[in-house]
Tab-separated table of C-alpha atoms and ligand atoms in Angstrom:
chain	number	residue	atom	x	y	z
A	1	MET	CA	83.953	101.224	128.915
A	2	ASN	CA	86.742	98.819	128.899
A	3	GLY	CA	89.912	100.227	127.987
A	4	GLU	CA	91.488	103.663	128.035
A	5	ALA	CA	89.137	106.476	127.299
A	6	ALA	CA	89.683	108.445	124.418
A	7	SER	CA	87.481	111.399	123.536
A	8	LEU	CA	86.567	112.628	119.978
A	9	ARG	CA	85.771	116.873	118.954
A	10	ILE	CA	83.311	117.025	116.448
A	11	ARG	CA	80.719	119.811	115.179
A	12	GLY	CA	81.109	121.241	118.639
A	13	SER	CA	80.156	118.253	120.895
A	14	GLU	CA	82.614	115.272	122.899
A	15	ILE	CA	81.921	111.415	121.597
A	16	GLU	CA	83.576	109.589	124.317
A	17	LEU	CA	85.609	106.604	122.738
A	18	CYS	CA	88.308	104.144	124.274
A	19	VAL	CA	91.564	102.279	123.441
A	20	ARG	CA	91.142	98.686	123.221
A	21	ALA	CA	94.548	97.245	124.327
A	22	ALA	CA	96.300	94.520	122.356
A	23	THR	CA	98.667	91.869	123.971
A	24	LEU	CA	101.171	92.745	121.335
A	25	GLY	CA	101.401	95.632	118.807
A	26	GLN	CA	99.615	98.599	118.432
A	27	ASP	CA	96.420	99.154	120.587
A	28	VAL	CA	93.552	100.360	118.382
A	29	LEU	CA	90.678	102.878	119.249
A	30	ASP	CA	87.205	101.282	119.291
A	31	VAL	CA	85.002	103.639	116.793
A	32	GLY	CA	82.199	101.465	117.008
A	33	LYS	CA	79.991	104.003	118.992
A	34	LEU	CA	80.545	107.018	116.463
A	35	VAL	CA	77.197	105.695	114.405
A	36	ALA	CA	75.409	107.186	116.830
A	37	SER	CA	76.798	110.216	116.444
A	38	ASP	CA	75.498	110.004	113.146
A	39	VAL	CA	79.313	110.259	111.803
A	40	PHE	CA	81.299	107.282	110.218
A	41	THR	CA	85.237	106.998	109.353
A	42	PHE	CA	87.100	106.850	106.061
A	43	ASP	CA	89.495	104.833	105.719
A	44	PRO	CA	90.115	103.475	102.078
A	45	GLY	CA	92.440	100.395	101.564
A	46	PHE	CA	91.723	99.755	105.529
A	47	VAL	CA	95.447	101.514	106.429
A	48	SER	CA	94.201	102.377	110.097
A	49	THR	CA	91.621	99.756	110.131
A	50	ALA	CA	91.292	96.936	112.446
A	51	ALA	CA	87.932	94.967	111.290
A	52	CYS	CA	88.299	91.929	113.927
A	53	THR	CA	89.427	90.533	116.870
A	54	SER	CA	92.102	87.957	116.379
A	55	ALA	CA	94.478	85.557	118.089
A	56	LEU	CA	96.174	83.256	115.698
A	57	THR	CA	98.951	85.773	113.595
A	58	TYR	CA	100.874	88.608	114.832
A	59	ILE	CA	102.966	90.815	113.302
A	60	ASP	CA	105.460	93.459	113.680
A	61	GLY	CA	106.181	95.356	110.322
A	62	ASP	CA	108.798	97.875	111.773
A	63	ALA	CA	111.092	94.605	113.246
A	64	GLY	CA	109.869	91.952	110.693
A	65	ILE	CA	108.708	89.749	113.028
A	66	LEU	CA	105.647	87.024	112.066
A	67	LEU	CA	104.667	84.698	114.932
A	68	HIS	CA	102.008	82.112	114.890
A	69	ARG	CA	99.875	81.563	118.264
A	70	GLY	CA	103.346	83.230	119.609
A	71	TYR	CA	105.760	81.112	117.768
A	72	ARG	CA	108.330	82.663	115.501
A	73	ILE	CA	107.934	81.889	111.907
A	74	GLU	CA	111.756	81.156	111.832
A	75	ASP	CA	110.783	78.101	114.399
A	76	LEU	CA	108.241	76.483	112.783
A	77	ALA	CA	109.366	76.552	109.071
A	78	ALA	CA	112.662	74.995	110.379
A	79	GLU	CA	111.203	72.905	113.152
A	80	SER	CA	107.455	72.164	111.623
A	81	ASN	CA	105.358	71.259	108.878
A	82	GLN	CA	102.229	72.512	107.127
A	83	LEU	CA	99.314	69.769	109.078
A	84	GLU	CA	101.219	70.692	112.579
A	85	VAL	CA	100.799	74.933	111.545
A	86	ALA	CA	97.284	73.944	110.594
A	87	TYR	CA	96.921	72.289	114.049
A	88	LEU	CA	98.715	74.916	116.135
A	89	LEU	CA	96.208	77.888	114.119
A	90	LEU	CA	93.033	76.081	114.181
A	91	THR	CA	93.281	74.959	118.083
A	92	GLY	CA	95.358	77.394	119.552
A	93	GLU	CA	98.612	74.939	120.565
A	94	LEU	CA	101.117	72.769	119.473
A	95	PRO	CA	99.680	68.861	118.937
A	96	THR	CA	100.969	65.945	121.126
A	97	ALA	CA	102.306	63.194	119.292
A	98	SER	CA	98.529	61.308	119.566
A	99	GLU	CA	96.893	64.269	118.520
A	100	PHE	CA	99.107	65.106	115.292
A	101	GLU	CA	98.105	61.815	114.631
A	102	ALA	CA	95.001	61.878	114.750
A	103	PHE	CA	94.441	64.810	113.031
A	104	ARG	CA	97.017	64.109	110.267
A	105	HIS	CA	94.814	61.020	110.022
A	106	SER	CA	91.794	62.657	109.517
A	107	VAL	CA	93.736	65.040	106.807
A	108	LEU	CA	94.527	62.242	104.844
A	109	ALA	CA	91.399	60.454	104.683
A	110	ALA	CA	89.721	63.503	103.304
A	111	GLN	CA	91.690	64.114	100.386
A	112	ALA	CA	89.854	62.797	97.351
A	113	VAL	CA	87.330	64.713	95.591
A	114	PRO	CA	83.885	63.856	94.000
A	115	ALA	CA	84.338	61.622	90.718
A	116	GLY	CA	82.074	64.799	88.833
A	117	LEU	CA	84.525	67.331	90.136
A	118	TYR	CA	87.080	65.547	87.539
A	119	ASP	CA	84.440	66.292	85.213
A	120	VAL	CA	83.968	69.823	85.484
A	121	CYS	CA	87.794	70.079	85.440
A	122	ARG	CA	88.297	68.540	82.511
A	123	ALA	CA	85.429	70.665	80.880
A	124	LEU	CA	87.469	73.524	81.452
A	125	PRO	CA	89.553	75.165	78.323
A	126	ALA	CA	92.767	72.965	78.282
A	127	ASP	CA	94.905	76.715	78.191
A	128	ALA	CA	92.429	78.277	81.076
A	129	HIS	CA	95.094	80.018	83.768
A	130	PRO	CA	95.769	77.556	86.990
A	131	MET	CA	93.906	79.890	89.304
A	132	ALA	CA	90.533	80.215	87.349
A	133	VAL	CA	90.710	76.337	87.558
A	134	LEU	CA	90.975	76.360	91.165
A	135	ASN	CA	88.554	79.030	91.882
A	136	THR	CA	86.022	77.055	89.841
A	137	LEU	CA	86.848	73.344	91.271
A	138	SER	CA	86.481	74.710	94.823
A	139	ALA	CA	83.345	76.877	94.069
A	140	ALA	CA	81.983	73.450	92.212
A	141	LEU	CA	82.954	71.452	95.324
A	142	ALA	CA	80.263	73.283	96.991
A	143	ALA	CA	77.692	71.599	94.376
A	144	PHE	CA	79.129	67.906	95.751
A	145	GLU	CA	78.817	68.926	99.490
A	146	ASP	CA	76.145	68.692	102.185
A	147	LEU	CA	75.812	72.291	103.091
A	148	ALA	CA	73.787	72.047	105.714
A	149	MET	CA	75.808	73.137	108.645
A	150	ASP	CA	74.975	74.802	111.902
A	151	MET	CA	77.877	77.570	111.940
A	152	ALA	CA	78.199	78.033	116.037
A	153	ASP	CA	78.455	74.314	116.324
A	154	GLU	CA	82.606	73.869	116.641
A	155	THR	CA	82.524	70.319	115.645
A	156	ALA	CA	81.378	71.100	112.544
A	157	ARG	CA	83.364	73.807	111.802
A	158	ARG	CA	86.318	71.822	112.462
A	159	GLU	CA	85.032	68.846	110.268
A	160	VAL	CA	84.799	71.237	107.313
A	161	ALA	CA	88.047	72.995	108.130
A	162	ILE	CA	89.603	69.771	108.177
A	163	LYS	CA	87.912	68.943	104.343
A	164	LEU	CA	88.902	71.920	103.269
A	165	ILE	CA	93.048	71.329	104.162
A	166	ALA	CA	92.844	67.877	102.930
A	167	LYS	CA	91.035	68.635	99.409
A	168	MET	CA	92.683	71.770	98.288
A	169	PRO	CA	96.167	69.777	97.420
A	170	THR	CA	93.815	67.579	95.525
A	171	LEU	CA	92.099	71.225	93.727
A	172	VAL	CA	95.638	72.441	93.181
A	173	ALA	CA	97.298	69.461	91.674
A	174	MET	CA	93.856	68.991	89.371
A	175	ALA	CA	94.566	72.650	88.177
A	176	LEU	CA	98.317	71.877	87.717
A	177	ARG	CA	97.649	68.437	85.759
A	178	HIS	CA	95.037	69.900	83.512
A	179	GLN	CA	97.256	72.756	82.678
A	180	ALA	CA	100.021	70.467	81.516
A	181	GLY	CA	97.517	68.805	79.267
A	182	LYS	CA	98.183	65.126	81.451
A	183	PRO	CA	95.830	62.649	82.957
A	184	LEU	CA	94.406	64.022	86.803
A	185	THR	CA	95.350	61.943	89.549
A	186	GLU	CA	93.902	61.055	92.388
A	187	PRO	CA	95.517	61.173	96.061
A	188	GLU	CA	97.423	58.025	97.406
A	189	PRO	CA	96.415	58.010	101.220
A	190	ASN	CA	99.846	56.442	101.975
A	191	LEU	CA	101.685	59.472	101.496
A	192	ASP	CA	102.269	62.627	103.630
A	193	TYR	CA	99.671	65.993	103.156
A	194	THR	CA	102.942	67.379	101.114
A	195	ALA	CA	104.530	64.175	99.630
A	196	ASN	CA	101.062	63.549	98.364
A	197	PHE	CA	100.487	66.726	97.011
A	198	LEU	CA	103.797	66.686	94.630
A	199	ALA	CA	103.254	62.952	93.698
A	200	MET	CA	99.708	64.407	91.937
A	201	VAL	CA	101.702	66.833	90.063
A	202	LEU	CA	104.733	64.932	89.463
A	203	GLY	CA	102.955	61.834	88.651
A	204	ASN	CA	105.743	60.058	90.632
A	205	THR	CA	107.268	60.085	94.222
A	206	PRO	CA	109.106	63.091	94.744
A	207	ASP	CA	112.499	63.575	96.023
A	208	ALA	CA	112.943	64.294	100.127
A	209	VAL	CA	114.554	67.653	98.978
A	210	VAL	CA	111.966	68.621	96.649
A	211	VAL	CA	109.040	67.956	99.600
A	212	ASP	CA	111.230	69.772	102.209
A	213	ALA	CA	111.188	72.504	100.057
A	214	MET	CA	107.621	72.718	98.956
A	215	GLU	CA	106.615	72.180	102.920
A	216	ARG	CA	108.827	75.427	103.685
A	217	ILE	CA	106.571	77.192	101.319
A	218	LEU	CA	103.254	76.014	102.836
A	219	VAL	CA	104.226	76.672	105.933
A	220	LEU	CA	105.566	80.112	105.410
A	221	HIS	CA	102.364	80.989	103.367
A	222	ALA	CA	99.851	79.398	106.319
A	223	ASP	CA	98.509	82.727	107.237
A	224	HIS	CA	99.252	86.344	107.248
A	225	GLU	CA	96.725	88.053	109.591
A	226	GLN	CA	93.973	90.007	107.790
A	227	ASN	CA	95.663	90.389	104.075
A	228	ALA	CA	93.333	91.030	101.256
A	229	SER	CA	92.386	87.230	100.769
A	230	THR	CA	91.760	86.239	104.376
A	231	SER	CA	89.952	89.415	104.578
A	232	THR	CA	87.688	88.436	101.897
A	233	VAL	CA	86.748	84.766	103.096
A	234	ARG	CA	85.947	86.674	106.517
A	235	LEU	CA	83.845	89.256	104.639
A	236	SER	CA	81.754	86.988	102.467
A	237	GLY	CA	81.771	84.060	105.632
A	238	SER	CA	80.060	86.688	107.704
A	239	THR	CA	76.933	86.691	105.560
A	240	GLY	CA	76.670	83.148	107.100
A	241	THR	CA	77.622	81.287	103.393
A	242	ASN	CA	78.612	78.204	103.607
A	243	PRO	CA	83.141	77.615	103.935
A	244	TYR	CA	83.305	76.546	100.210
A	245	ALA	CA	82.159	79.935	98.285
A	246	ALA	CA	83.766	82.109	101.347
A	247	VAL	CA	86.777	80.224	100.234
A	248	SER	CA	86.418	80.537	96.721
A	249	ALA	CA	85.763	84.189	97.188
A	250	GLY	CA	89.456	84.340	99.338
A	251	ILE	CA	91.121	82.713	95.793
A	252	GLY	CA	89.824	85.186	93.314
A	253	ALA	CA	90.943	88.361	95.995
A	254	LEU	CA	94.599	86.458	96.038
A	255	TRP	CA	95.001	85.994	92.504
A	256	GLY	CA	95.195	89.698	91.819
A	257	PRO	CA	99.035	90.651	91.103
A	258	SER	CA	99.452	93.592	94.097
A	259	HIS	CA	98.646	89.961	96.489
A	260	GLY	CA	99.245	86.294	95.267
A	261	GLY	CA	99.354	86.983	92.170
A	262	ALA	CA	102.665	88.700	92.728
A	263	ASN	CA	104.974	85.374	92.527
A	264	GLU	CA	103.521	84.936	88.833
A	265	ALA	CA	104.771	88.507	88.418
A	266	VAL	CA	108.373	88.158	89.718
A	267	LEU	CA	109.601	85.823	87.417
A	268	ALA	CA	107.811	87.156	84.401
A	269	MET	CA	109.669	90.660	85.604
A	270	LEU	CA	112.978	88.418	85.497
A	271	GLU	CA	112.495	87.436	82.382
A	272	GLU	CA	112.125	90.665	81.329
A	273	VAL	CA	115.226	92.075	82.916
A	274	GLY	CA	117.161	89.264	81.299
A	275	ASP	CA	120.076	90.345	82.426
A	276	ALA	CA	122.145	92.384	85.065
A	277	GLU	CA	122.468	95.254	82.632
A	278	HIS	CA	118.980	96.143	82.358
A	279	ILE	CA	118.484	96.429	86.313
A	280	ASP	CA	119.180	100.239	86.555
A	281	ALA	CA	116.256	100.301	83.708
A	282	PHE	CA	113.649	98.608	85.340
A	283	LEU	CA	114.821	100.488	89.004
A	284	ALA	CA	113.953	103.539	87.272
A	285	ARG	CA	110.893	102.377	85.522
A	286	ALA	CA	109.509	101.426	88.917
A	287	GLN	CA	110.215	105.098	90.513
A	288	ASP	CA	108.138	107.163	87.209
A	289	PRO	CA	105.125	108.069	88.827
A	290	ASP	CA	104.009	107.986	84.904
A	291	ASP	CA	104.811	104.352	84.453
A	292	PRO	CA	102.491	101.902	86.762
A	293	PHE	CA	105.256	99.539	86.652
A	294	LYS	CA	105.971	98.724	90.106
A	295	LEU	CA	109.217	95.825	91.138
A	296	MET	CA	107.184	92.648	91.756
A	297	GLY	CA	108.262	91.275	94.964
A	298	PHE	CA	108.957	93.998	96.803
A	299	GLY	CA	107.420	96.532	99.320
A	300	HIS	CA	104.101	95.215	101.790
A	301	ARG	CA	101.818	97.087	103.631
A	302	ILE	CA	102.560	96.151	106.853
A	303	TYR	CA	106.279	95.115	106.373
A	304	LYS	CA	109.027	98.149	106.279
A	305	ASN	CA	111.673	95.807	107.038
A	306	TYR	CA	112.775	92.979	105.466
A	307	ASP	CA	109.631	90.267	105.041
A	308	PRO	CA	110.840	87.259	107.339
A	309	ARG	CA	109.439	84.794	104.917
A	310	ALA	CA	111.564	86.454	101.951
A	311	ALA	CA	114.311	86.085	104.291
A	312	ILE	CA	113.941	82.269	104.980
A	313	LEU	CA	113.273	81.514	101.283
A	314	ARG	CA	116.290	83.482	100.294
A	315	ALA	CA	118.125	81.282	102.639
A	316	SER	CA	115.966	78.175	101.224
A	317	CYS	CA	116.864	79.100	97.498
A	318	HIS	CA	120.231	78.199	97.551
A	319	GLU	CA	119.664	74.727	99.908
A	320	VAL	CA	117.200	73.934	97.169
A	321	LEU	CA	119.264	74.460	94.086
A	322	GLU	CA	122.277	73.725	95.541
A	323	SER	CA	120.622	70.113	96.300
A	324	LEU	CA	118.890	70.303	92.632
A	325	GLY	CA	122.587	71.033	91.372
A	326	THR	CA	121.219	74.331	89.361
A	327	VAL	CA	122.510	77.018	92.128
A	328	ASN	CA	124.428	78.689	89.294
A	329	SER	CA	120.847	79.714	88.018
A	330	PRO	CA	121.062	82.586	86.019
A	331	LEU	CA	117.501	83.799	87.423
A	332	LEU	CA	118.972	83.238	91.265
A	333	ARG	CA	121.786	85.487	90.149
A	334	LEU	CA	120.143	88.464	88.733
A	335	ALA	CA	117.364	88.161	91.503
A	336	GLN	CA	120.109	88.623	93.712
A	337	ALA	CA	121.488	91.519	91.716
A	338	LEU	CA	118.360	92.666	91.125
A	339	GLU	CA	118.031	93.029	95.196
A	340	LYS	CA	120.806	94.193	96.178
A	341	ARG	CA	120.402	97.018	93.948
A	342	ALA	CA	117.106	98.121	95.067
A	343	LEU	CA	118.170	98.048	98.548
A	344	GLU	CA	121.050	100.341	97.979
A	345	ASP	CA	118.685	102.530	96.193
A	346	ASP	CA	117.374	105.940	97.571
A	347	TYR	CA	114.067	105.056	96.432
A	348	PHE	CA	113.394	101.922	97.919
A	349	VAL	CA	115.393	102.777	101.011
A	350	ARG	CA	113.368	105.664	101.897
A	351	ARG	CA	109.927	104.268	101.418
A	352	LYS	CA	111.462	101.115	103.248
A	353	LEU	CA	110.637	98.835	100.543
A	354	PHE	CA	112.582	95.208	101.031
A	355	PRO	CA	111.506	91.885	99.334
A	356	ASN	CA	108.401	90.376	100.066
A	357	VAL	CA	107.279	86.364	100.673
A	358	ASP	CA	106.843	86.273	96.732
A	359	PHE	CA	109.852	87.537	95.473
A	360	TYR	CA	112.087	83.987	96.130
A	361	SER	CA	109.144	81.620	96.208
A	362	GLY	CA	108.838	81.653	92.588
A	363	ILE	CA	112.591	80.623	91.424
A	364	ILE	CA	112.153	77.851	94.346
A	365	LEU	CA	108.878	76.445	92.869
A	366	ARG	CA	110.282	76.673	89.089
A	367	ALA	CA	113.477	74.506	90.396
A	368	ILE	CA	110.892	72.049	91.470
A	369	GLY	CA	108.839	71.757	88.451
A	370	ILE	CA	105.899	73.889	88.915
A	371	PRO	CA	105.062	76.364	85.981
A	372	SER	CA	104.927	80.065	86.705
A	373	SER	CA	101.383	80.600	85.994
A	374	ALA	CA	100.647	77.989	88.659
A	375	PHE	CA	102.510	79.912	91.563
A	376	THR	CA	99.702	81.361	93.046
A	377	THR	CA	97.925	78.079	93.183
A	378	ILE	CA	101.092	76.974	95.343
A	379	PHE	CA	100.462	80.322	97.467
A	380	ALA	CA	96.473	79.308	98.036
A	381	LEU	CA	97.278	75.694	98.741
A	382	GLY	CA	99.596	77.353	101.608
A	383	ARG	CA	97.077	79.940	102.257
A	384	ILE	CA	93.913	77.381	102.828
A	385	VAL	CA	95.309	76.685	106.099
A	386	GLY	CA	94.893	80.695	107.260
A	387	TRP	CA	91.750	81.014	105.792
A	388	VAL	CA	89.830	78.354	107.273
A	389	ALA	CA	91.507	78.818	110.844
A	390	GLN	CA	90.621	82.706	110.738
A	391	TRP	CA	86.481	81.711	109.321
A	392	ASN	CA	86.549	79.713	111.939
A	393	GLU	CA	87.697	82.419	114.776
A	394	MET	CA	85.282	84.136	112.950
A	395	HIS	CA	82.371	82.290	113.726
A	396	ARG	CA	82.965	81.778	117.233
A	397	GLU	CA	81.807	85.149	118.029
A	398	THR	CA	78.371	86.304	117.786
A	399	LEU	CA	78.240	87.017	114.000
A	400	LYS	CA	77.964	90.513	112.463
A	401	ILE	CA	77.690	90.625	109.210
A	402	GLY	CA	80.399	92.932	107.192
A	403	ARG	CA	79.274	95.706	106.008
A	404	PRO	CA	81.368	98.949	105.292
A	405	ARG	CA	79.881	102.481	105.138
A	406	GLN	CA	80.562	105.053	102.149
A	407	LEU	CA	81.886	108.780	101.800
A	408	TYR	CA	78.812	109.774	99.360
A	409	LEU	CA	79.806	111.942	96.592
A	410	GLY	CA	77.365	111.542	94.047
A	411	PRO	CA	74.274	113.899	92.957
A	412	GLY	CA	71.549	114.846	95.206
A	413	PRO	CA	67.872	113.686	94.116
A	414	ARG	CA	66.732	114.749	91.247
A	415	ALA	CA	63.916	114.259	89.120
A	416	PHE	CA	63.129	111.236	86.215
A	417	VAL	CA	63.593	112.272	82.826
A	418	ALA	CA	61.740	110.168	80.248
A	419	MET	CA	64.116	109.228	77.330
A	420	PRO	CA	62.081	111.258	74.860
A	421	ASP	CA	62.891	114.191	76.910
A	422	ARG	CA	66.478	113.606	77.601
A	423	ALA	CA	69.196	116.140	75.725
B	501	CMC	N1	107.784	99.066	93.428
B	501	CMC	C1	107.953	100.613	93.647
B	501	CMC	N2	107.326	101.540	93.804
B	501	CMC	C2	106.675	101.045	95.217
B	501	CMC	C3	106.354	99.534	95.134
B	501	CMC	C4	107.184	99.044	94.290
B	501	CMC	N3	106.755	97.221	94.383
B	501	CMC	N4	105.586	99.175	96.611
B	501	CMC	C5	105.162	100.505	97.038
B	501	CMC	N5	105.714	101.101	96.117
B	501	CMC	C6	105.781	102.900	96.548
B	501	CMC	C7	104.375	103.404	96.010
B	501	CMC	O1	104.381	103.939	94.523
B	501	CMC	C8	104.592	104.404	97.297
B	501	CMC	O2	105.444	105.396	96.753
B	501	CMC	P1	104.827	106.938	97.041
B	501	CMC	O3	104.866	107.423	98.497
B	501	CMC	O4	105.728	107.803	96.136
B	501	CMC	O5	103.777	107.328	96.266
B	501	CMC	C9	105.408	103.989	98.450
B	501	CMC	O6	106.051	103.242	97.812
B	501	CMC	C10	104.175	103.226	99.146
B	501	CMC	O7	103.227	102.691	98.779
B	501	CMC	P2	102.176	102.004	98.849
B	501	CMC	O8	101.529	101.491	97.501
B	501	CMC	O9	101.327	102.923	99.373
B	501	CMC	O10	101.729	100.746	99.499
B	501	CMC	P3	100.536	99.518	99.916
B	501	CMC	O11	100.966	99.354	101.330
B	501	CMC	O12	99.248	100.837	99.293
B	501	CMC	O13	100.826	98.622	98.680
B	501	CMC	C11	101.923	96.980	98.030
B	501	CMC	C12	101.584	97.903	99.124
B	501	CMC	C13	102.506	95.170	98.280
B	501	CMC	C14	100.795	96.354	97.154
B	501	CMC	C15	102.960	96.992	96.793
B	501	CMC	O14	104.173	97.548	97.640
B	501	CMC	C16	103.187	96.860	95.422
B	501	CMC	O15	102.222	96.855	94.772
B	501	CMC	N6	104.054	95.549	95.767
B	501	CMC	C17	104.457	94.924	94.643
B	501	CMC	C18	103.441	93.716	94.501
B	501	CMC	C19	104.074	92.859	95.338
B	501	CMC	O16	104.963	92.089	95.472
B	501	CMC	N7	102.984	92.259	96.083
B	501	CMC	C20	103.153	90.583	97.305
B	501	CMC	C21	102.699	91.614	98.623
B	501	CMC	S1	103.283	90.085	99.616
B	501	CMC	C22	102.699	88.520	99.372
B	501	CMC	C23	100.888	89.097	99.971
B	501	CMC	O17	100.877	89.089	101.371
B	501	CMC	O18	100.183	88.856	98.735
């Protein structure tokens, strides 16, 4: 037994378990042996369950701390960039200058997607939601790729990870251009990763302020340990499916308003609130147990403190809007007033509900010209790095298919009744 001993007394017998030590944060009770005693754990929503080990990302939700491979998100957002964070998450270390250059070169060289994928995109309805387009394109990419790979081969996994990180900006740009009814664009390998993405979306070379703002947004979304979409990528990847299919499953999970779809919902909510004088009515709705409305961009399963990403974006919002000459944006003022009122409200204080990453990101994205219905595709663009890094980490271990159990509450065995005899 490796770790502190623990025991569980059930139905008169004692089951010996062990506590596995974390390098940071909570230790976990290893319940893997329970099955031998014919009993499972029940934990809907996985609120008390770790499904894997990981050395990528650490969150201290009470203190509002987020680390990637031990590096603070505040330092990465200020000093680093998305490709460097991708290298860090994939390999465990920050790259030297030559390592970074080689990595950057291999990503930039792999950004083009097959011509047939452009035909797939054009065949989709003009008013399709950008997340539907992105999900289709990422799944369709599998149809154009050589899927024969040995998942245990580290080099093959790294190559496919680079391909996915490289092609995601192209796919997201295609989704955005399709939505705008504009001709689809191709990557420009002479531009850097983020500048190239924006150039594909906007159709021109973007302003440095806009590139910096987008870079920060991507870094802040790069990884967030075992969130719903990442867990979906892992669960789906655990079957040995190809990584394009696993990522496509993750995109589907990200779309929901409780997860990545919240950034789109925040803007819709702010527009519905419209004016500071309506804030109290919306806060009252959010507290009404009979109203499904929630304050979008507020609350988090892990953070019971200010989400550090939201704090960075709040400051970034000011800087970006100031540089773009729109710092007096009514939307920003309304968001700040809403945040202030919510943080003073006993309901939110008692439940430790703070702004999350989605609260301010939409205001920046809108200021740089991204329509709100496409916000979640930007989240996916940032998160592709975490998805492939987690998928890669998972395949380093002997693969065990993810297969949760259930507490069965249905009927017992009964005799089949032929249709004419049914009441
Ligand atoms: N507005 C009003 N009440 C809330 C909110 C909110 N945004 N979030 C949580 N609560 C209440 C919830 O009703 C519950 O109250 P009670 O104890 O009276 O039943 C209590 O706070 C605890 O919440 P929970 O639903 O048990 O928390 P959870 O961990 O299951 O859900 C969440 C987390 C993020 C899904 C939820 O806070 C939420 O729906 N927030 C709004 C959507 C949102 O902003 N999502 C983005 C999350 S961050 C980006 C990402 O990682 O995807």
